[in-house]
Structure formats: C-alpha cells, structure tokens
Amino acid sequence: MIIPSWLGRFDTPPAKVDVLGKVGQHRCDPVRLSWSLSTSVKQSLKQMDLTRVRPSELLVIASALRKEGLMSGTALDKIKDFTLDAHGKPGPDLPFNFLGEVRQGLTVAKAMSRKKGDFAPERLYAEFAMSARGLNYLAAAIKGIRPIDIYG
C-alpha cells in the first residue's frame, strides 16, 4: 500500500480504518477481496458508476459492505452525509460525482488544517478518503477497469 506523503505530517498516526482503506498495513488485493463478496454486492458494484451515482445507491452499497465487515462505521456515517442537504434533511436523490466530491473534500480539509495550524481535520478526512479510494479500487476490480485516482 502506498501511503500518501502528507500522511507523515500528522502528530499521531490515523486510527486503523476499514479493510477497504487500511492504514499502516498492506491493502487487501481488490480482486481477491471481491471473491469473498456476496453475488448481490458484486452485481451492485459492477453496475455502479462512482462518478455518477445516486446518494441512495451509494448508501445501499456502503451499508452492504459494512454488513460484510469491509467498511467502518465512520466511513458509512460519512457516506450518509452525502444523502443530506445543508440543513441535515434528506436531500434530492440526484446523481453526483462521488469520487470528485471526495477529492474536493480532501482539498477543503487540507485548507482547513493549514488555516488552523492543526492537522486533525485533514487526518479525519484522510481516513474516509482512503476508504472511498478502497471502494473505488474494489468496484474497478469487479468491473475489470482501471480505477480513478482520487488523490489526482
């Protein structure tokens, strides 16, 4: 697993995250990991386009991955946030670019960390971003395509 260079700046290492985004350990091979998935989860991931996904679809697949022990509760909670509007109420179920949103979130978290002089926001978001990246790799492995790099 390649750990991003900015991860080394943190005073404390990030907490261990889910199987899809392990920190400080070798990432599970997405192809091998896909073998252990249920048929319904594989089929859902095969049909899902993470650059144009409805929040409800993303929540269903994230919940299924959580149930199978592959996604942390923290990552699932962050994905649930994508289904809410700015006021915390259920938002419109319109397709959006999940990977683009994760990339943008990393940029915002880095800016907040620099402004505050505290790497906590960046560290917390980095853990979620690694899980999102793992989901991206898993979906790409099932589809037989090259994953999109969210660290761009």
PDB file of C-alpha atoms in Angstrom:
ATOM      1  CA  MET A   1       0.000   0.000   0.000  1.00  0.00           C
ATOM      2  CA  ILE A   2       1.280   3.428  -0.851  1.00  0.00           C
ATOM      3  CA  ILE A   3       0.630   5.880   1.939  1.00  0.00           C
ATOM      4  CA  PRO A   4       0.323   9.488   0.725  1.00  0.00           C
ATOM      5  CA  SER A   5       3.305  11.653   1.689  1.00  0.00           C
ATOM      6  CA  TRP A   6       1.147  14.166   3.550  1.00  0.00           C
ATOM      7  CA  LEU A   7       0.088  11.408   5.959  1.00  0.00           C
ATOM      8  CA  GLY A   8       3.537  11.579   7.584  1.00  0.00           C
ATOM      9  CA  ARG A   9       2.894  15.140   8.802  1.00  0.00           C
ATOM     10  CA  PHE A  10       0.434  14.104  11.471  1.00  0.00           C
ATOM     11  CA  ASP A  11       1.465  14.163  15.108  1.00  0.00           C
ATOM     12  CA  THR A  12      -0.441  10.977  15.748  1.00  0.00           C
ATOM     13  CA  PRO A  13      -0.986   8.277  13.166  1.00  0.00           C
ATOM     14  CA  PRO A  14      -4.528   7.894  11.829  1.00  0.00           C
ATOM     15  CA  ALA A  15      -6.670   5.299  13.543  1.00  0.00           C
ATOM     16  CA  LYS A  16      -6.967   1.935  11.812  1.00  0.00           C
ATOM     17  CA  VAL A  17      -9.648   2.174   9.190  1.00  0.00           C
ATOM     18  CA  ASP A  18     -11.721  -0.462   7.427  1.00  0.00           C
ATOM     19  CA  VAL A  19     -10.479  -3.220   5.135  1.00  0.00           C
ATOM     20  CA  LEU A  20     -11.040  -1.036   2.077  1.00  0.00           C
ATOM     21  CA  GLY A  21      -8.681   1.640   3.378  1.00  0.00           C
ATOM     22  CA  LYS A  22      -6.183   0.048   5.746  1.00  0.00           C
ATOM     23  CA  VAL A  23      -3.521   2.341   7.145  1.00  0.00           C
ATOM     24  CA  GLY A  24      -0.102   1.044   8.134  1.00  0.00           C
ATOM     25  CA  GLN A  25      -0.846  -2.365   6.658  1.00  0.00           C
ATOM     26  CA  HIS A  26      -0.828  -3.851   3.202  1.00  0.00           C
ATOM     27  CA  ARG A  27      -4.055  -3.124   1.387  1.00  0.00           C
ATOM     28  CA  CYS A  28      -6.060  -6.206   0.554  1.00  0.00           C
ATOM     29  CA  ASP A  29      -5.905  -7.122  -3.102  1.00  0.00           C
ATOM     30  CA  PRO A  30      -9.216  -5.796  -4.517  1.00  0.00           C
ATOM     31  CA  VAL A  31      -9.598  -8.790  -6.844  1.00  0.00           C
ATOM     32  CA  ARG A  32      -9.185 -11.289  -4.010  1.00  0.00           C
ATOM     33  CA  LEU A  33     -11.433  -9.216  -1.791  1.00  0.00           C
ATOM     34  CA  SER A  34     -14.130  -9.250  -4.476  1.00  0.00           C
ATOM     35  CA  TRP A  35     -14.153 -13.072  -4.428  1.00  0.00           C
ATOM     36  CA  SER A  36     -15.482 -13.032  -0.867  1.00  0.00           C
ATOM     37  CA  LEU A  37     -18.383 -10.672  -1.638  1.00  0.00           C
ATOM     38  CA  SER A  38     -21.940 -11.857  -1.969  1.00  0.00           C
ATOM     39  CA  THR A  39     -23.323 -12.037  -5.500  1.00  0.00           C
ATOM     40  CA  SER A  40     -25.757  -9.177  -4.897  1.00  0.00           C
ATOM     41  CA  VAL A  41     -22.998  -6.837  -3.674  1.00  0.00           C
ATOM     42  CA  LYS A  42     -20.780  -7.764  -6.631  1.00  0.00           C
ATOM     43  CA  GLN A  43     -23.630  -7.115  -9.049  1.00  0.00           C
ATOM     44  CA  SER A  44     -24.403  -3.750  -7.449  1.00  0.00           C
ATOM     45  CA  LEU A  45     -20.761  -2.678  -7.624  1.00  0.00           C
ATOM     46  CA  LYS A  46     -20.496  -3.856 -11.216  1.00  0.00           C
ATOM     47  CA  GLN A  47     -23.420  -1.636 -12.223  1.00  0.00           C
ATOM     48  CA  MET A  48     -22.370   1.355 -10.110  1.00  0.00           C
ATOM     49  CA  ASP A  49     -20.525   4.322 -11.616  1.00  0.00           C
ATOM     50  CA  LEU A  50     -18.896   6.230  -8.748  1.00  0.00           C
ATOM     51  CA  THR A  51     -18.576   9.309 -10.949  1.00  0.00           C
ATOM     52  CA  ARG A  52     -22.356   9.397 -11.442  1.00  0.00           C
ATOM     53  CA  VAL A  53     -24.099   7.711  -8.520  1.00  0.00           C
ATOM     54  CA  ARG A  54     -27.286   8.488  -6.634  1.00  0.00           C
ATOM     55  CA  PRO A  55     -26.802   9.002  -2.874  1.00  0.00           C
ATOM     56  CA  SER A  56     -29.380   6.281  -2.145  1.00  0.00           C
ATOM     57  CA  GLU A  57     -27.458   3.748  -4.296  1.00  0.00           C
ATOM     58  CA  LEU A  58     -24.193   4.654  -2.613  1.00  0.00           C
ATOM     59  CA  LEU A  59     -25.759   4.261   0.825  1.00  0.00           C
ATOM     60  CA  VAL A  60     -27.168   0.828  -0.044  1.00  0.00           C
ATOM     61  CA  ILE A  61     -23.800  -0.494  -1.252  1.00  0.00           C
ATOM     62  CA  ALA A  62     -21.920   1.089   1.680  1.00  0.00           C
ATOM     63  CA  SER A  63     -24.385  -0.488   4.132  1.00  0.00           C
ATOM     64  CA  ALA A  64     -23.922  -3.873   2.459  1.00  0.00           C
ATOM     65  CA  LEU A  65     -20.132  -3.537   2.667  1.00  0.00           C
ATOM     66  CA  ARG A  66     -20.457  -2.545   6.329  1.00  0.00           C
ATOM     67  CA  LYS A  67     -22.586  -5.634   6.947  1.00  0.00           C
ATOM     68  CA  GLU A  68     -19.891  -7.792   5.329  1.00  0.00           C
ATOM     69  CA  GLY A  69     -17.269  -6.217   7.606  1.00  0.00           C
ATOM     70  CA  LEU A  70     -15.430  -4.346   4.872  1.00  0.00           C
ATOM     71  CA  MET A  71     -16.390  -0.769   5.716  1.00  0.00           C
ATOM     72  CA  SER A  72     -16.079   1.026   9.026  1.00  0.00           C
ATOM     73  CA  GLY A  73     -18.975   2.719  10.758  1.00  0.00           C
ATOM     74  CA  THR A  74     -17.128   6.036  10.423  1.00  0.00           C
ATOM     75  CA  ALA A  75     -16.910   5.697   6.630  1.00  0.00           C
ATOM     76  CA  LEU A  76     -20.563   4.666   6.442  1.00  0.00           C
ATOM     77  CA  ASP A  77     -21.575   7.702   8.525  1.00  0.00           C
ATOM     78  CA  LYS A  78     -19.629   9.985   6.192  1.00  0.00           C
ATOM     79  CA  ILE A  79     -21.378   8.426   3.183  1.00  0.00           C
ATOM     80  CA  LYS A  80     -24.719   9.005   4.919  1.00  0.00           C
ATOM     81  CA  ASP A  81     -23.811  12.702   4.971  1.00  0.00           C
ATOM     82  CA  PHE A  82     -23.948  12.697   1.160  1.00  0.00           C
ATOM     83  CA  THR A  83     -27.685  11.919   1.363  1.00  0.00           C
ATOM     84  CA  LEU A  84     -28.409  15.040   3.443  1.00  0.00           C
ATOM     85  CA  ASP A  85     -28.734  18.660   2.401  1.00  0.00           C
ATOM     86  CA  ALA A  86     -27.056  21.619   4.130  1.00  0.00           C
ATOM     87  CA  HIS A  87     -29.772  21.642   6.823  1.00  0.00           C
ATOM     88  CA  GLY A  88     -29.368  17.953   7.708  1.00  0.00           C
ATOM     89  CA  LYS A  89     -32.576  16.889   5.977  1.00  0.00           C
ATOM     90  CA  PRO A  90     -32.792  14.276   3.219  1.00  0.00           C
ATOM     91  CA  GLY A  91     -31.597  15.904   0.025  1.00  0.00           C
ATOM     92  CA  PRO A  92     -32.581  15.238  -3.584  1.00  0.00           C
ATOM     93  CA  ASP A  93     -31.561  11.806  -4.858  1.00  0.00           C
ATOM     94  CA  LEU A  94     -29.758  13.159  -7.914  1.00  0.00           C
ATOM     95  CA  PRO A  95     -26.630  11.555  -9.406  1.00  0.00           C
ATOM     96  CA  PHE A  96     -23.351  13.145  -8.349  1.00  0.00           C
ATOM     97  CA  ASN A  97     -19.639  12.519  -8.769  1.00  0.00           C
ATOM     98  CA  PHE A  98     -18.720  10.730  -5.522  1.00  0.00           C
ATOM     99  CA  LEU A  99     -15.025  10.499  -6.379  1.00  0.00           C
ATOM    100  CA  GLY A 100     -14.948  14.188  -7.320  1.00  0.00           C
ATOM    101  CA  GLU A 101     -16.638  15.098  -4.038  1.00  0.00           C
ATOM    102  CA  VAL A 102     -14.072  13.068  -2.092  1.00  0.00           C
ATOM    103  CA  ARG A 103     -11.240  14.804  -3.977  1.00  0.00           C
ATOM    104  CA  GLN A 104     -12.793  18.212  -3.271  1.00  0.00           C
ATOM    105  CA  GLY A 105     -13.264  17.280   0.394  1.00  0.00           C
ATOM    106  CA  LEU A 106      -9.563  16.457   0.674  1.00  0.00           C
ATOM    107  CA  THR A 107      -8.702  19.884  -0.704  1.00  0.00           C
ATOM    108  CA  VAL A 108     -11.037  21.617   1.775  1.00  0.00           C
ATOM    109  CA  ALA A 109      -9.725  19.538   4.710  1.00  0.00           C
ATOM    110  CA  LYS A 110      -6.133  20.445   3.802  1.00  0.00           C
ATOM    111  CA  ALA A 111      -7.034  24.142   3.608  1.00  0.00           C
ATOM    112  CA  MET A 112      -8.796  23.986   6.998  1.00  0.00           C
ATOM    113  CA  SER A 113      -5.782  22.257   8.528  1.00  0.00           C
ATOM    114  CA  ARG A 114      -3.396  24.888   7.195  1.00  0.00           C
ATOM    115  CA  LYS A 115      -5.624  27.725   8.371  1.00  0.00           C
ATOM    116  CA  LYS A 116      -5.964  26.287  11.885  1.00  0.00           C
ATOM    117  CA  GLY A 117      -2.390  25.010  12.086  1.00  0.00           C
ATOM    118  CA  ASP A 118      -3.877  21.696  13.211  1.00  0.00           C
ATOM    119  CA  PHE A 119      -3.878  18.561  11.083  1.00  0.00           C
ATOM    120  CA  ALA A 120      -6.930  16.996  12.777  1.00  0.00           C
ATOM    121  CA  PRO A 121      -9.447  17.897  10.015  1.00  0.00           C
ATOM    122  CA  GLU A 122      -7.109  16.584   7.319  1.00  0.00           C
ATOM    123  CA  ARG A 123      -6.375  13.406   9.261  1.00  0.00           C
ATOM    124  CA  LEU A 124     -10.042  12.651   9.878  1.00  0.00           C
ATOM    125  CA  TYR A 125     -10.988  13.235   6.267  1.00  0.00           C
ATOM    126  CA  ALA A 126      -7.958  11.266   5.051  1.00  0.00           C
ATOM    127  CA  GLU A 127      -9.260   8.161   6.808  1.00  0.00           C
ATOM    128  CA  PHE A 128     -12.587   8.472   4.966  1.00  0.00           C
ATOM    129  CA  ALA A 129     -10.830   9.253   1.666  1.00  0.00           C
ATOM    130  CA  MET A 130      -8.766   6.074   1.974  1.00  0.00           C
ATOM    131  CA  SER A 131     -11.964   4.080   2.458  1.00  0.00           C
ATOM    132  CA  ALA A 132     -13.530   5.790  -0.575  1.00  0.00           C
ATOM    133  CA  ARG A 133     -10.392   5.001  -2.557  1.00  0.00           C
ATOM    134  CA  GLY A 134     -10.651   1.361  -1.486  1.00  0.00           C
ATOM    135  CA  LEU A 135     -14.279   1.269  -2.626  1.00  0.00           C
ATOM    136  CA  ASN A 136     -13.162   2.733  -5.949  1.00  0.00           C
ATOM    137  CA  TYR A 137     -10.456   0.039  -6.326  1.00  0.00           C
ATOM    138  CA  LEU A 138     -12.901  -2.715  -5.400  1.00  0.00           C
ATOM    139  CA  ALA A 139     -15.509  -1.529  -7.923  1.00  0.00           C
ATOM    140  CA  ALA A 140     -12.839  -1.208 -10.625  1.00  0.00           C
ATOM    141  CA  ALA A 141     -11.549  -4.738  -9.898  1.00  0.00           C
ATOM    142  CA  ILE A 142     -15.046  -6.194 -10.227  1.00  0.00           C
ATOM    143  CA  LYS A 143     -15.627  -4.311 -13.497  1.00  0.00           C
ATOM    144  CA  GLY A 144     -12.170  -5.161 -14.828  1.00  0.00           C
ATOM    145  CA  ILE A 145     -11.263  -1.500 -15.420  1.00  0.00           C
ATOM    146  CA  ARG A 146      -8.557   0.839 -14.183  1.00  0.00           C
ATOM    147  CA  PRO A 147      -9.512   2.774 -11.010  1.00  0.00           C
ATOM    148  CA  ILE A 148      -9.694   6.556 -10.954  1.00  0.00           C
ATOM    149  CA  ASP A 149      -7.068   8.214  -8.747  1.00  0.00           C
ATOM    150  CA  ILE A 150      -8.884  10.415  -6.231  1.00  0.00           C
ATOM    151  CA  TYR A 151      -5.620  11.924  -4.986  1.00  0.00           C
ATOM    152  CA  GLY A 152      -5.235  13.347  -8.515  1.00  0.00           C
TER     153      GLY A 152
END
